[in-house]
Amino acid sequence: MREKSGKRGGFRTAAFLLSAVLGACPAIAQEMTTSFVDIHQGSPLSDRARALAQGGYELQNGSWVSFDQWYRANWIDMHVDLLTQITDDTGILWGFGTGEEGEKYRIQPSFKFGFLTQTHPSANSILSFSLTSTIGGGLAEKPCQADYGDFGTYAVNCRLAAGELSPEQTLKYLVNVRPESMHLWLNYRVTF
Amino acid sequence: MKGNCWKFGLAAAMAILSAPFASAQQAPDADELAALCHGAQSICISATIPTIGTQALQSWMSPDVGAAWAKGYKGKGATITMVDDFSSATRFYGNFGIGLQYQRHGEWTREEASMIAPSAYIRSKDFTTGSAVSLAYGLNVLNLSYGMYASQGYSVSQIGWAPEESSIISYASRGLAVVSKAAGNDSVAVGGAAGGKQDYLDLALIGKPSAIFVGALSSNGTTSNPAQLAWYSNYAGSDPRVQSHFLVVGVAGDTTGLYGTSFAAPIISGYAAIIGSKFTSATPIQITNDLLNTARTDTLVNYSPSVYGKGEASLSRALAPVSIR
């Protein structure tokens, strides 16, 4: 289902720029439409943050510390993907992610930008190609402060604080990953 | 009096604190055990036994140990010196889960410590040499699975210690090494008399800041299946200085065929090494206190400080933070 964006004019400049870079037909369609392609919550990094919430350990006094309290978010990273059509066979793919944040991690907001183009090798076939790039959206885990009594207080990886790694070593295992930065999509469809 | 002290020192006999049995199924006899633990054993020949490299979690180990290994740190950087019998003709059978073996007492305790803390450097010091124990670079743990027995009634100051025990006592006094001392197998309070004899090494280590007396439980305790003191194990007694430095661990003799607090002390030695591999700048006193302060009492049958001291050692709790935010 397609629906028009109320901000059509706002993307016109970007559309022109992209078409120039791509060498697209200069005869830009006068009636550019922006459509929702996808809207969803969650992502591989969001799933990864969920996975960090599994488990826990006992403190020295036996009280249980659950990771869930640190890796729980009130809002799950939402991604909105849109397509602004420039010509009959070319469009700009763009979108954004809201990001999410828990007490001990953060997924940054992200912005996606790219293009989609298609050709008709024959009357009943379509070859589509798209390339998108994502800026931001990285998952970064935050450290905890652990009090080890006589041994002192250290910045540690919250999940590994009760393990055998030295407090300093645990920091090496803080999750710090970027999302897929480039996405290439090629599709060939034959109708018969 | 000095001459008498020297004679007394010579008279003091080293006794290993184990109850070895050829068969894992054979239950020990109290008299047999007592005789073994009080006998003078000083025949020595040189021997070199390689340490075992097995790093599999065994059923006799606390589940804590497996959890401790999960992240790969197993005592690296610590040195455990086993002061024990590595040269006598006395050997006995046992099985730490890697097959039936026939070894000397020190070879058994060394193997056990190396299985608990596989990455620790294990040194063997034959206790019959009498020479001073040297310390290695980094964290030092001394394992004493033996006692120095003599007729009861003397004070520690009357003992003419060999350089070996003098050095050990000095290290425990100055907090230069974690000293894990088998509590003894006479079913008496630490330092108490049995059969007219006392373990004067126990007495000498009372009140020393980095000394830990280690008693044996008949199994590893859990909250759902609490453990009790092994029938042979010495207990903490009424002295608060002993109670505050007394731990217990499971000695699964019915699994290994190896009974006695001799096989309790190496577990604590291994734990100390593992803690030292996490807190690389920790002092022996800090590690000692960590083990003592994190011992569990809820895994023991009818916990009492006079029996169990601080309680059952818990490696996982010793490694855990007091608090985290």
Short mmCIF file of C-alpha atoms in Angstrom, two decimals:
data_model
loop_
_atom_site.label_atom_id
_atom_site.label_comp_id
_atom_site.label_asym_id
_atom_site.label_seq_id
_atom_site.Cartn_x
_atom_site.Cartn_y
_atom_site.Cartn_z
CA MET A 1 0.00 0.00 0.00
CA ARG A 2 1.28 3.38 -0.90
CA GLU A 3 0.42 6.63 0.69
CA LYS A 4 1.72 10.07 0.04
CA SER A 5 3.98 11.76 2.40
CA GLY A 6 3.04 15.20 3.50
CA LYS A 7 6.70 16.19 3.35
CA ARG A 8 7.17 15.53 -0.31
CA GLY A 9 8.72 18.89 -1.03
CA GLY A 10 11.28 18.52 1.72
CA PHE A 11 12.95 15.63 -0.03
CA ARG A 12 12.99 17.10 -3.48
CA THR A 13 16.46 18.57 -3.12
CA ALA A 14 17.94 15.30 -1.93
CA ALA A 15 16.27 13.49 -4.76
CA PHE A 16 17.75 15.83 -7.30
CA LEU A 17 21.21 15.44 -5.80
CA LEU A 18 21.04 11.69 -5.82
CA SER A 19 19.81 11.49 -9.36
CA ALA A 20 22.65 13.73 -10.47
CA VAL A 21 25.20 11.52 -8.76
CA LEU A 22 23.73 8.44 -10.27
CA GLY A 23 23.52 9.89 -13.70
CA ALA A 24 19.86 9.33 -13.79
CA CYS A 25 17.65 10.84 -16.40
CA PRO A 26 17.65 14.63 -15.96
CA ALA A 27 14.01 14.70 -16.73
CA ILE A 28 13.01 14.33 -13.13
CA ALA A 29 9.45 13.45 -12.57
CA GLN A 30 7.50 16.45 -11.53
CA GLU A 31 5.21 14.38 -9.36
CA MET A 32 7.52 12.76 -6.80
CA THR A 33 5.78 10.53 -4.33
CA THR A 34 7.07 9.19 -1.05
CA SER A 35 5.83 5.88 0.17
CA PHE A 36 6.26 3.79 3.23
CA VAL A 37 8.24 0.69 2.43
CA ASP A 38 8.50 -0.78 5.87
CA ILE A 39 7.99 0.08 9.48
CA HIS A 40 9.04 -2.25 12.22
CA GLN A 41 10.44 -2.43 15.71
CA GLY A 42 13.56 -4.37 16.55
CA SER A 43 16.76 -5.14 14.71
CA PRO A 44 19.63 -7.60 14.93
CA LEU A 45 21.34 -5.25 17.37
CA SER A 46 18.17 -4.89 19.36
CA ASP A 47 18.02 -8.68 19.54
CA ARG A 48 21.61 -8.73 20.63
CA ALA A 49 20.88 -6.30 23.43
CA ARG A 50 18.00 -8.58 24.48
CA ALA A 51 20.41 -11.51 24.57
CA LEU A 52 22.66 -9.63 26.99
CA ALA A 53 19.80 -9.64 29.46
CA GLN A 54 20.04 -13.40 29.88
CA GLY A 55 21.57 -14.57 33.13
CA GLY A 56 22.90 -13.10 36.31
CA TYR A 57 25.04 -13.96 39.29
CA GLU A 58 25.22 -13.82 43.04
CA LEU A 59 26.92 -11.05 44.91
CA GLN A 60 29.13 -11.89 47.86
CA ASN A 61 26.19 -11.87 50.23
CA GLY A 62 24.26 -14.26 48.03
CA SER A 63 21.76 -11.76 46.66
CA TRP A 64 20.94 -12.36 43.01
CA VAL A 65 21.73 -9.77 40.38
CA SER A 66 19.79 -10.26 37.17
CA PHE A 67 21.13 -8.81 33.94
CA ASP A 68 17.57 -8.11 32.89
CA GLN A 69 17.45 -4.89 34.89
CA TRP A 70 20.37 -3.49 32.90
CA TYR A 71 19.44 -4.59 29.39
CA ARG A 72 15.77 -3.75 29.39
CA ALA A 73 14.41 -0.84 27.33
CA ASN A 74 11.06 0.85 27.50
CA TRP A 75 11.19 1.57 23.80
CA ILE A 76 12.42 -0.86 21.17
CA ASP A 77 14.39 0.53 18.25
CA MET A 78 11.85 1.43 15.54
CA HIS A 79 12.85 1.56 11.89
CA VAL A 80 10.90 3.42 9.23
CA ASP A 81 11.88 2.87 5.58
CA LEU A 82 10.52 5.10 2.84
CA LEU A 83 10.88 5.35 -0.90
CA THR A 84 10.78 8.61 -2.77
CA GLN A 85 10.12 7.95 -6.43
CA ILE A 86 12.06 10.14 -8.83
CA THR A 87 11.29 8.53 -12.17
CA ASP A 88 9.22 5.58 -13.17
CA ASP A 89 12.21 3.30 -12.56
CA THR A 90 14.29 5.14 -9.97
CA GLY A 91 13.75 6.12 -6.42
CA ILE A 92 15.51 7.12 -3.27
CA LEU A 93 15.36 4.76 -0.36
CA TRP A 94 15.69 6.44 2.96
CA GLY A 95 14.62 5.98 6.51
CA PHE A 96 15.57 6.20 10.10
CA GLY A 97 15.79 4.22 13.32
CA THR A 98 14.81 5.70 16.64
CA GLY A 99 17.43 3.84 18.63
CA GLU A 100 16.83 2.49 22.11
CA GLU A 101 18.43 2.74 25.50
CA GLY A 102 18.66 0.61 28.60
CA GLU A 103 20.49 1.30 31.80
CA LYS A 104 23.67 -0.34 30.54
CA TYR A 105 23.50 -0.05 26.78
CA ARG A 106 22.45 2.30 24.03
CA ILE A 107 21.56 1.83 20.39
CA GLN A 108 22.11 5.14 18.65
CA PRO A 109 19.48 6.58 16.34
CA SER A 110 20.27 5.78 12.73
CA PHE A 111 19.65 7.20 9.30
CA LYS A 112 19.42 5.12 6.15
CA PHE A 113 19.97 6.48 2.67
CA GLY A 114 20.25 4.85 -0.76
CA PHE A 115 18.56 4.30 -4.08
CA LEU A 116 16.48 1.79 -5.96
CA THR A 117 16.45 1.39 -9.72
CA GLN A 118 14.93 -1.10 -12.09
CA THR A 119 15.10 -2.04 -15.75
CA HIS A 120 12.94 -4.18 -17.98
CA PRO A 121 15.12 -6.70 -19.81
CA SER A 122 11.99 -8.00 -21.48
CA ALA A 123 8.34 -7.21 -21.49
CA ASN A 124 7.59 -9.63 -18.71
CA SER A 125 10.68 -9.27 -16.53
CA ILE A 126 12.08 -6.70 -14.10
CA LEU A 127 15.61 -6.43 -12.80
CA SER A 128 15.81 -4.37 -9.62
CA PHE A 129 18.87 -3.13 -7.81
CA SER A 130 19.18 -1.16 -4.62
CA LEU A 131 21.99 0.04 -2.44
CA THR A 132 21.53 1.59 0.97
CA SER A 133 23.90 2.88 3.58
CA THR A 134 23.22 3.33 7.27
CA ILE A 135 24.74 5.99 9.46
CA GLY A 136 24.63 5.58 13.23
CA GLY A 137 22.66 2.84 14.93
CA GLY A 138 25.60 1.32 16.79
CA LEU A 139 25.13 -0.72 19.95
CA ALA A 140 27.37 0.33 22.82
CA GLU A 141 27.41 -1.39 26.21
CA LYS A 142 28.13 0.72 29.25
CA PRO A 143 30.34 -0.37 32.17
CA CYS A 144 29.30 -0.84 35.79
CA GLN A 145 31.04 0.15 38.98
CA ALA A 146 31.78 -2.95 41.04
CA ASP A 147 32.82 -2.82 44.68
CA TYR A 148 35.03 -5.79 45.57
CA GLY A 149 35.50 -4.87 49.20
CA ASP A 150 39.16 -4.98 50.17
CA PHE A 151 40.18 -5.38 46.55
CA GLY A 152 38.75 -2.00 45.63
CA THR A 153 36.17 -0.55 43.26
CA TYR A 154 36.55 -0.99 39.55
CA ALA A 155 34.83 -0.13 36.30
CA VAL A 156 33.81 -3.52 34.93
CA ASN A 157 31.74 -5.23 32.34
CA CYS A 158 28.49 -5.65 34.27
CA ARG A 159 27.96 -9.18 32.97
CA LEU A 160 31.45 -10.44 33.78
CA ALA A 161 31.97 -8.80 37.16
CA ALA A 162 31.59 -12.07 39.05
CA GLY A 163 33.72 -14.11 36.70
CA GLU A 164 37.38 -14.92 36.79
CA LEU A 165 38.56 -12.20 34.50
CA SER A 166 40.34 -9.40 36.24
CA PRO A 167 38.11 -6.33 36.49
CA GLU A 168 40.21 -4.48 33.92
CA GLN A 169 40.06 -7.42 31.51
CA THR A 170 36.28 -7.54 31.57
CA LEU A 171 36.13 -4.16 29.86
CA LYS A 172 37.56 -5.74 26.71
CA TYR A 173 34.34 -7.66 26.35
CA LEU A 174 31.97 -4.72 26.39
CA VAL A 175 29.78 -5.05 23.34
CA ASN A 176 30.42 -2.28 20.86
CA VAL A 177 29.12 -3.14 17.41
CA ARG A 178 27.94 -1.19 14.41
CA PRO A 179 24.99 -2.14 12.30
CA GLU A 180 25.32 -3.37 8.74
CA SER A 181 26.59 -0.21 7.03
CA MET A 182 25.91 -1.16 3.40
CA HIS A 183 23.10 -3.21 2.02
CA LEU A 184 23.00 -4.35 -1.58
CA TRP A 185 19.87 -5.91 -3.04
CA LEU A 186 19.44 -7.41 -6.47
CA ASN A 187 16.20 -8.93 -7.68
CA TYR A 188 15.11 -10.39 -11.01
CA ARG A 189 11.45 -11.11 -11.51
CA VAL A 190 9.78 -12.85 -14.44
CA THR A 191 6.05 -12.84 -14.83
CA PHE A 192 4.47 -15.60 -16.91
CA MET B 1 66.06 -24.82 77.95
CA LYS B 2 67.37 -24.14 74.48
CA GLY B 3 68.92 -27.58 74.28
CA ASN B 4 65.67 -29.17 75.30
CA CYS B 5 63.84 -27.19 72.66
CA TRP B 6 66.15 -28.47 69.97
CA LYS B 7 65.59 -32.05 71.08
CA PHE B 8 61.92 -31.42 71.11
CA GLY B 9 62.11 -30.03 67.63
CA LEU B 10 63.74 -33.18 66.43
CA ALA B 11 61.13 -35.24 68.17
CA ALA B 12 58.29 -33.47 66.45
CA ALA B 13 57.15 -35.71 63.66
CA MET B 14 55.70 -34.72 60.36
CA ALA B 15 52.45 -36.48 59.78
CA ILE B 16 50.48 -36.33 56.61
CA LEU B 17 46.87 -35.48 57.11
CA SER B 18 45.20 -37.87 54.77
CA ALA B 19 43.35 -41.09 55.01
CA PRO B 20 44.29 -42.95 51.85
CA PHE B 21 42.52 -46.13 50.95
CA ALA B 22 43.10 -48.50 48.15
CA SER B 23 39.47 -48.76 47.31
CA ALA B 24 36.99 -45.98 46.91
CA GLN B 25 34.29 -48.23 48.25
CA GLN B 26 36.14 -49.12 51.43
CA ALA B 27 35.07 -47.01 54.38
CA PRO B 28 37.87 -45.90 56.67
CA ASP B 29 38.30 -47.12 60.17
CA ALA B 30 38.82 -44.48 62.84
CA ASP B 31 41.76 -46.21 64.49
CA GLU B 32 43.45 -46.89 61.19
CA LEU B 33 43.15 -43.25 60.26
CA ALA B 34 44.48 -42.02 63.55
CA ALA B 35 47.46 -44.33 63.34
CA LEU B 36 48.28 -43.10 59.88
CA CYS B 37 48.07 -39.47 60.83
CA HIS B 38 50.28 -39.75 63.86
CA GLY B 39 53.01 -41.89 62.45
CA ALA B 40 56.47 -40.44 61.85
CA GLN B 41 57.36 -40.74 58.18
CA SER B 42 60.78 -39.52 57.35
CA ILE B 43 62.28 -41.98 54.91
CA CYS B 44 63.12 -40.04 51.79
CA ILE B 45 64.39 -40.73 48.36
CA SER B 46 64.44 -38.32 45.48
CA ALA B 47 61.59 -38.42 43.09
CA THR B 48 60.20 -36.34 40.28
CA ILE B 49 56.61 -36.72 39.28
CA PRO B 50 55.20 -34.64 36.45
CA THR B 51 52.11 -32.62 37.22
CA ILE B 52 48.99 -33.61 35.45
CA GLY B 53 47.54 -31.45 32.74
CA THR B 54 43.95 -32.57 32.92
CA GLN B 55 41.49 -29.66 33.04
CA ALA B 56 38.15 -31.40 33.11
CA LEU B 57 35.61 -30.67 35.80
CA GLN B 58 35.35 -33.72 38.03
CA SER B 59 32.42 -34.89 40.07
CA TRP B 60 34.36 -34.41 43.30
CA MET B 61 34.81 -30.73 42.59
CA SER B 62 32.39 -28.05 43.65
CA PRO B 63 30.21 -26.80 40.79
CA ASP B 64 31.79 -23.46 41.61
CA VAL B 65 35.00 -24.63 40.04
CA GLY B 66 33.39 -25.26 36.66
CA ALA B 67 31.83 -21.85 36.77
CA ALA B 68 35.19 -20.44 37.68
CA TRP B 69 36.82 -22.00 34.64
CA ALA B 70 34.13 -20.97 32.22
CA LYS B 71 35.86 -17.74 31.36
CA GLY B 72 39.30 -19.22 31.09
CA TYR B 73 41.08 -17.94 34.18
CA LYS B 74 42.38 -20.81 36.23
CA GLY B 75 44.97 -19.50 38.61
CA LYS B 76 47.39 -17.99 36.13
CA GLY B 77 50.09 -15.90 37.74
CA ALA B 78 49.93 -17.58 41.14
CA THR B 79 52.40 -20.05 42.56
CA ILE B 80 51.19 -22.85 44.80
CA THR B 81 53.98 -24.48 46.75
CA MET B 82 53.04 -27.93 47.96
CA VAL B 83 55.03 -28.71 51.09
CA ASP B 84 54.52 -32.42 51.30
CA ASP B 85 55.95 -35.90 50.90
CA PHE B 86 57.40 -36.33 47.45
CA SER B 87 60.07 -38.87 48.25
CA SER B 88 58.93 -41.53 50.68
CA ALA B 89 58.20 -45.11 49.75
CA THR B 90 54.63 -44.78 50.93
CA ARG B 91 52.10 -44.66 48.14
CA PHE B 92 48.42 -45.34 47.94
CA TYR B 93 45.65 -45.66 45.43
CA GLY B 94 43.08 -43.10 44.49
CA ASN B 95 41.23 -41.69 41.53
CA PHE B 96 40.60 -38.01 40.88
CA GLY B 97 38.49 -38.93 37.90
CA ILE B 98 41.36 -39.52 35.51
CA GLY B 99 41.95 -43.16 36.29
CA LEU B 100 43.22 -45.17 39.21
CA GLN B 101 46.66 -44.03 40.30
CA TYR B 102 49.19 -45.15 42.88
CA GLN B 103 51.05 -42.14 44.22
CA ARG B 104 52.78 -40.55 47.14
CA HIS B 105 50.87 -38.20 49.39
CA GLY B 106 52.44 -35.09 47.92
CA GLU B 107 51.82 -36.28 44.42
CA TRP B 108 48.14 -36.61 45.24
CA THR B 109 47.79 -33.20 46.85
CA ARG B 110 49.78 -31.61 44.05
CA GLU B 111 47.59 -33.26 41.46
CA GLU B 112 44.47 -32.05 43.24
CA ALA B 113 45.64 -28.44 43.47
CA SER B 114 46.68 -28.49 39.82
CA MET B 115 43.27 -29.78 38.83
CA ILE B 116 41.52 -26.99 40.73
CA ALA B 117 43.80 -24.25 39.43
CA PRO B 118 45.25 -25.66 36.19
CA SER B 119 46.97 -22.46 35.19
CA ALA B 120 48.73 -21.92 38.49
CA TYR B 121 52.40 -22.71 38.74
CA ILE B 122 52.74 -25.63 41.12
CA ARG B 123 55.97 -26.17 43.02
CA SER B 124 56.84 -29.24 45.05
CA LYS B 125 58.78 -28.88 48.30
CA ASP B 126 59.64 -32.12 49.99
CA PHE B 127 58.87 -31.63 53.65
CA THR B 128 61.61 -33.93 54.80
CA THR B 129 64.35 -31.60 53.66
CA GLY B 130 63.63 -29.12 56.42
CA SER B 131 65.05 -26.24 54.43
CA ALA B 132 63.28 -22.89 54.27
CA VAL B 133 60.47 -22.51 51.79
CA SER B 134 61.27 -19.84 49.24
CA LEU B 135 58.69 -17.56 47.73
CA ALA B 136 58.14 -17.02 44.04
CA TYR B 137 57.40 -13.79 42.21
CA GLY B 138 53.72 -12.84 42.39
CA LEU B 139 51.07 -14.39 44.58
CA ASN B 140 52.27 -17.26 46.75
CA VAL B 141 50.06 -19.95 48.20
CA LEU B 142 51.56 -22.53 50.52
CA ASN B 143 49.73 -25.82 50.88
CA LEU B 144 50.33 -27.67 54.11
CA SER B 145 48.61 -31.03 54.05
CA TYR B 146 50.60 -32.23 57.03
CA GLY B 147 51.05 -31.53 60.69
CA MET B 148 53.91 -31.38 63.16
CA TYR B 149 52.96 -33.66 66.01
CA ALA B 150 54.53 -34.02 69.39
CA SER B 151 53.45 -34.79 72.92
CA GLN B 152 50.90 -32.41 74.22
CA GLY B 153 51.55 -29.72 76.77
CA TYR B 154 54.25 -27.58 75.25
CA SER B 155 53.87 -24.02 74.15
CA VAL B 156 54.60 -23.06 70.59
CA SER B 157 57.52 -20.94 71.73
CA GLN B 158 59.20 -24.06 73.07
CA ILE B 159 59.31 -25.67 69.67
CA GLY B 160 62.63 -25.65 67.86
CA TRP B 161 61.28 -25.25 64.39
CA ALA B 162 63.22 -26.30 61.34
CA PRO B 163 63.89 -23.53 58.80
CA GLU B 164 61.06 -25.00 56.75
CA GLU B 165 58.31 -24.44 59.29
CA SER B 166 59.94 -21.26 60.60
CA SER B 167 59.73 -19.76 57.13
CA ILE B 168 56.12 -20.86 56.69
CA ILE B 169 55.06 -19.44 60.04
CA SER B 170 56.90 -16.23 59.26
CA TYR B 171 55.15 -15.87 55.90
CA ALA B 172 51.78 -16.42 57.55
CA SER B 173 52.62 -13.89 60.26
CA ARG B 174 53.73 -11.25 57.79
CA GLY B 175 51.02 -11.94 55.27
CA LEU B 176 53.48 -12.83 52.53
CA ALA B 177 51.70 -15.99 51.41
CA VAL B 178 48.29 -17.55 51.74
CA VAL B 179 48.90 -20.57 53.96
CA SER B 180 46.32 -23.29 53.51
CA LYS B 181 46.69 -25.71 56.39
CA ALA B 182 44.86 -29.00 56.63
CA ALA B 183 42.99 -28.88 59.93
CA GLY B 184 43.78 -32.45 60.91
CA ASN B 185 41.97 -35.76 61.10
CA ASP B 186 41.56 -36.41 64.80
CA SER B 187 38.01 -35.14 65.23
CA VAL B 188 39.22 -32.57 67.74
CA ALA B 189 39.34 -28.79 67.73
CA VAL B 190 42.25 -27.32 65.80
CA GLY B 191 45.32 -27.53 67.96
CA GLY B 192 43.64 -29.91 70.37
CA ALA B 193 45.24 -33.05 71.70
CA ALA B 194 44.46 -36.52 70.47
CA GLY B 195 46.18 -39.59 71.80
CA GLY B 196 48.43 -37.40 73.90
CA LYS B 197 49.76 -35.49 70.89
CA GLN B 198 49.13 -32.11 69.35
CA ASP B 199 49.75 -30.58 65.97
CA TYR B 200 52.07 -27.74 66.85
CA LEU B 201 52.04 -26.38 63.33
CA ASP B 202 48.33 -25.77 63.79
CA LEU B 203 49.02 -24.02 67.07
CA ALA B 204 51.78 -21.91 65.57
CA LEU B 205 49.52 -20.68 62.79
CA ILE B 206 46.65 -19.60 65.02
CA GLY B 207 46.14 -15.87 64.81
CA LYS B 208 48.31 -15.47 61.72
CA PRO B 209 46.62 -13.13 59.23
CA SER B 210 47.10 -15.14 56.06
CA ALA B 211 46.65 -18.64 57.49
CA ILE B 212 43.53 -20.67 56.78
CA PHE B 213 42.69 -23.91 58.53
CA VAL B 214 40.76 -26.21 56.24
CA GLY B 215 38.38 -28.85 57.49
CA ALA B 216 36.63 -31.49 55.41
CA LEU B 217 32.97 -31.93 54.65
CA SER B 218 31.73 -35.31 53.59
CA SER B 219 30.40 -33.76 50.38
CA ASN B 220 30.03 -30.42 48.63
CA GLY B 221 27.13 -28.64 50.28
CA THR B 222 24.18 -27.03 48.60
CA THR B 223 21.17 -25.30 50.09
CA SER B 224 18.97 -28.20 49.04
CA ASN B 225 21.43 -30.83 50.17
CA PRO B 226 23.54 -29.36 52.96
CA ALA B 227 26.80 -31.02 53.92
CA GLN B 228 28.16 -31.99 57.27
CA LEU B 229 31.63 -32.19 58.68
CA ALA B 230 33.41 -35.39 57.74
CA TRP B 231 33.60 -37.74 60.66
CA TYR B 232 37.37 -37.55 60.86
CA SER B 233 37.84 -33.82 60.35
CA ASN B 234 39.10 -31.52 63.04
CA TYR B 235 36.73 -28.65 63.72
CA ALA B 236 37.16 -24.99 64.59
CA GLY B 237 36.58 -25.22 68.34
CA SER B 238 35.91 -22.38 70.73
CA ASP B 239 38.90 -20.15 69.96
CA PRO B 240 37.58 -17.16 67.99
CA ARG B 241 40.98 -16.76 66.33
CA VAL B 242 40.57 -20.22 64.83
CA GLN B 243 36.90 -19.79 64.04
CA SER B 244 37.64 -16.66 62.05
CA HIS B 245 40.27 -18.47 59.95
CA PHE B 246 38.61 -21.84 59.51
CA LEU B 247 36.94 -22.99 56.29
CA VAL B 248 35.44 -26.25 55.17
CA VAL B 249 35.21 -27.80 51.72
CA GLY B 250 33.81 -31.04 50.39
CA VAL B 251 36.17 -34.01 50.24
CA ALA B 252 34.42 -36.64 48.18
CA GLY B 253 36.33 -39.65 49.43
CA ASP B 254 33.61 -42.01 48.33
CA THR B 255 34.30 -40.84 44.77
CA THR B 256 38.06 -40.50 44.82
CA GLY B 257 39.06 -42.99 47.47
CA LEU B 258 41.00 -40.18 49.11
CA TYR B 259 39.87 -39.10 52.56
CA GLY B 260 41.28 -36.56 54.96
CA THR B 261 41.75 -32.86 55.39
CA SER B 262 44.92 -33.31 53.33
CA PHE B 263 42.60 -33.20 50.35
CA ALA B 264 40.66 -30.23 51.65
CA ALA B 265 43.62 -27.86 51.88
CA PRO B 266 44.59 -28.11 48.16
CA ILE B 267 41.09 -27.04 47.20
CA ILE B 268 41.50 -23.83 49.16
CA SER B 269 44.99 -23.42 47.72
CA GLY B 270 43.50 -23.68 44.24
CA TYR B 271 40.75 -21.23 45.09
CA ALA B 272 43.28 -18.74 46.41
CA ALA B 273 45.26 -19.02 43.18
CA ILE B 274 42.15 -18.45 41.08
CA ILE B 275 41.18 -15.40 43.11
CA GLY B 276 44.73 -14.15 42.72
CA SER B 277 44.46 -14.53 38.96
CA LYS B 278 41.47 -12.21 38.98
CA PHE B 279 42.73 -9.65 41.46
CA THR B 280 46.28 -9.54 40.26
CA SER B 281 47.44 -6.90 42.71
CA ALA B 282 45.74 -8.40 45.74
CA THR B 283 47.80 -9.27 48.78
CA PRO B 284 47.73 -12.71 50.41
CA ILE B 285 45.89 -11.21 53.38
CA GLN B 286 43.23 -9.71 51.11
CA ILE B 287 42.76 -13.04 49.37
CA THR B 288 42.61 -14.85 52.69
CA ASN B 289 39.99 -12.45 53.99
CA ASP B 290 38.03 -12.69 50.78
CA LEU B 291 37.80 -16.45 51.07
CA LEU B 292 36.89 -16.24 54.75
CA ASN B 293 34.34 -13.46 54.39
CA THR B 294 32.46 -15.07 51.52
CA ALA B 295 32.12 -18.55 52.99
CA ARG B 296 28.59 -19.91 53.04
CA THR B 297 26.77 -21.13 56.08
CA ASP B 298 23.50 -22.03 54.37
CA THR B 299 24.98 -25.11 52.73
CA LEU B 300 25.89 -26.76 56.02
CA VAL B 301 23.97 -28.97 58.41
CA ASN B 302 23.39 -27.14 61.70
CA TYR B 303 25.95 -24.45 61.09
CA SER B 304 27.94 -23.43 64.11
CA PRO B 305 31.16 -21.40 64.11
CA SER B 306 32.68 -23.78 66.61
CA VAL B 307 32.30 -26.59 64.10
CA TYR B 308 32.56 -25.01 60.68
CA GLY B 309 34.35 -21.75 61.47
CA LYS B 310 33.43 -19.26 58.76
CA GLY B 311 31.65 -21.93 56.71
CA GLU B 312 31.98 -23.62 53.35
CA ALA B 313 34.30 -21.84 50.95
CA SER B 314 32.51 -20.45 47.93
CA LEU B 315 34.68 -19.62 44.98
CA SER B 316 31.88 -17.96 43.06
CA ARG B 317 31.11 -15.62 45.92
CA ALA B 318 34.75 -14.92 46.54
CA LEU B 319 35.02 -13.75 42.94
CA ALA B 320 31.81 -11.74 43.00
CA PRO B 321 31.46 -8.07 43.86
CA VAL B 322 30.06 -6.91 47.18
CA SER B 323 27.84 -4.59 45.18
CA ILE B 324 27.48 -3.39 41.63
CA ARG B 325 25.72 -0.52 40.00
#
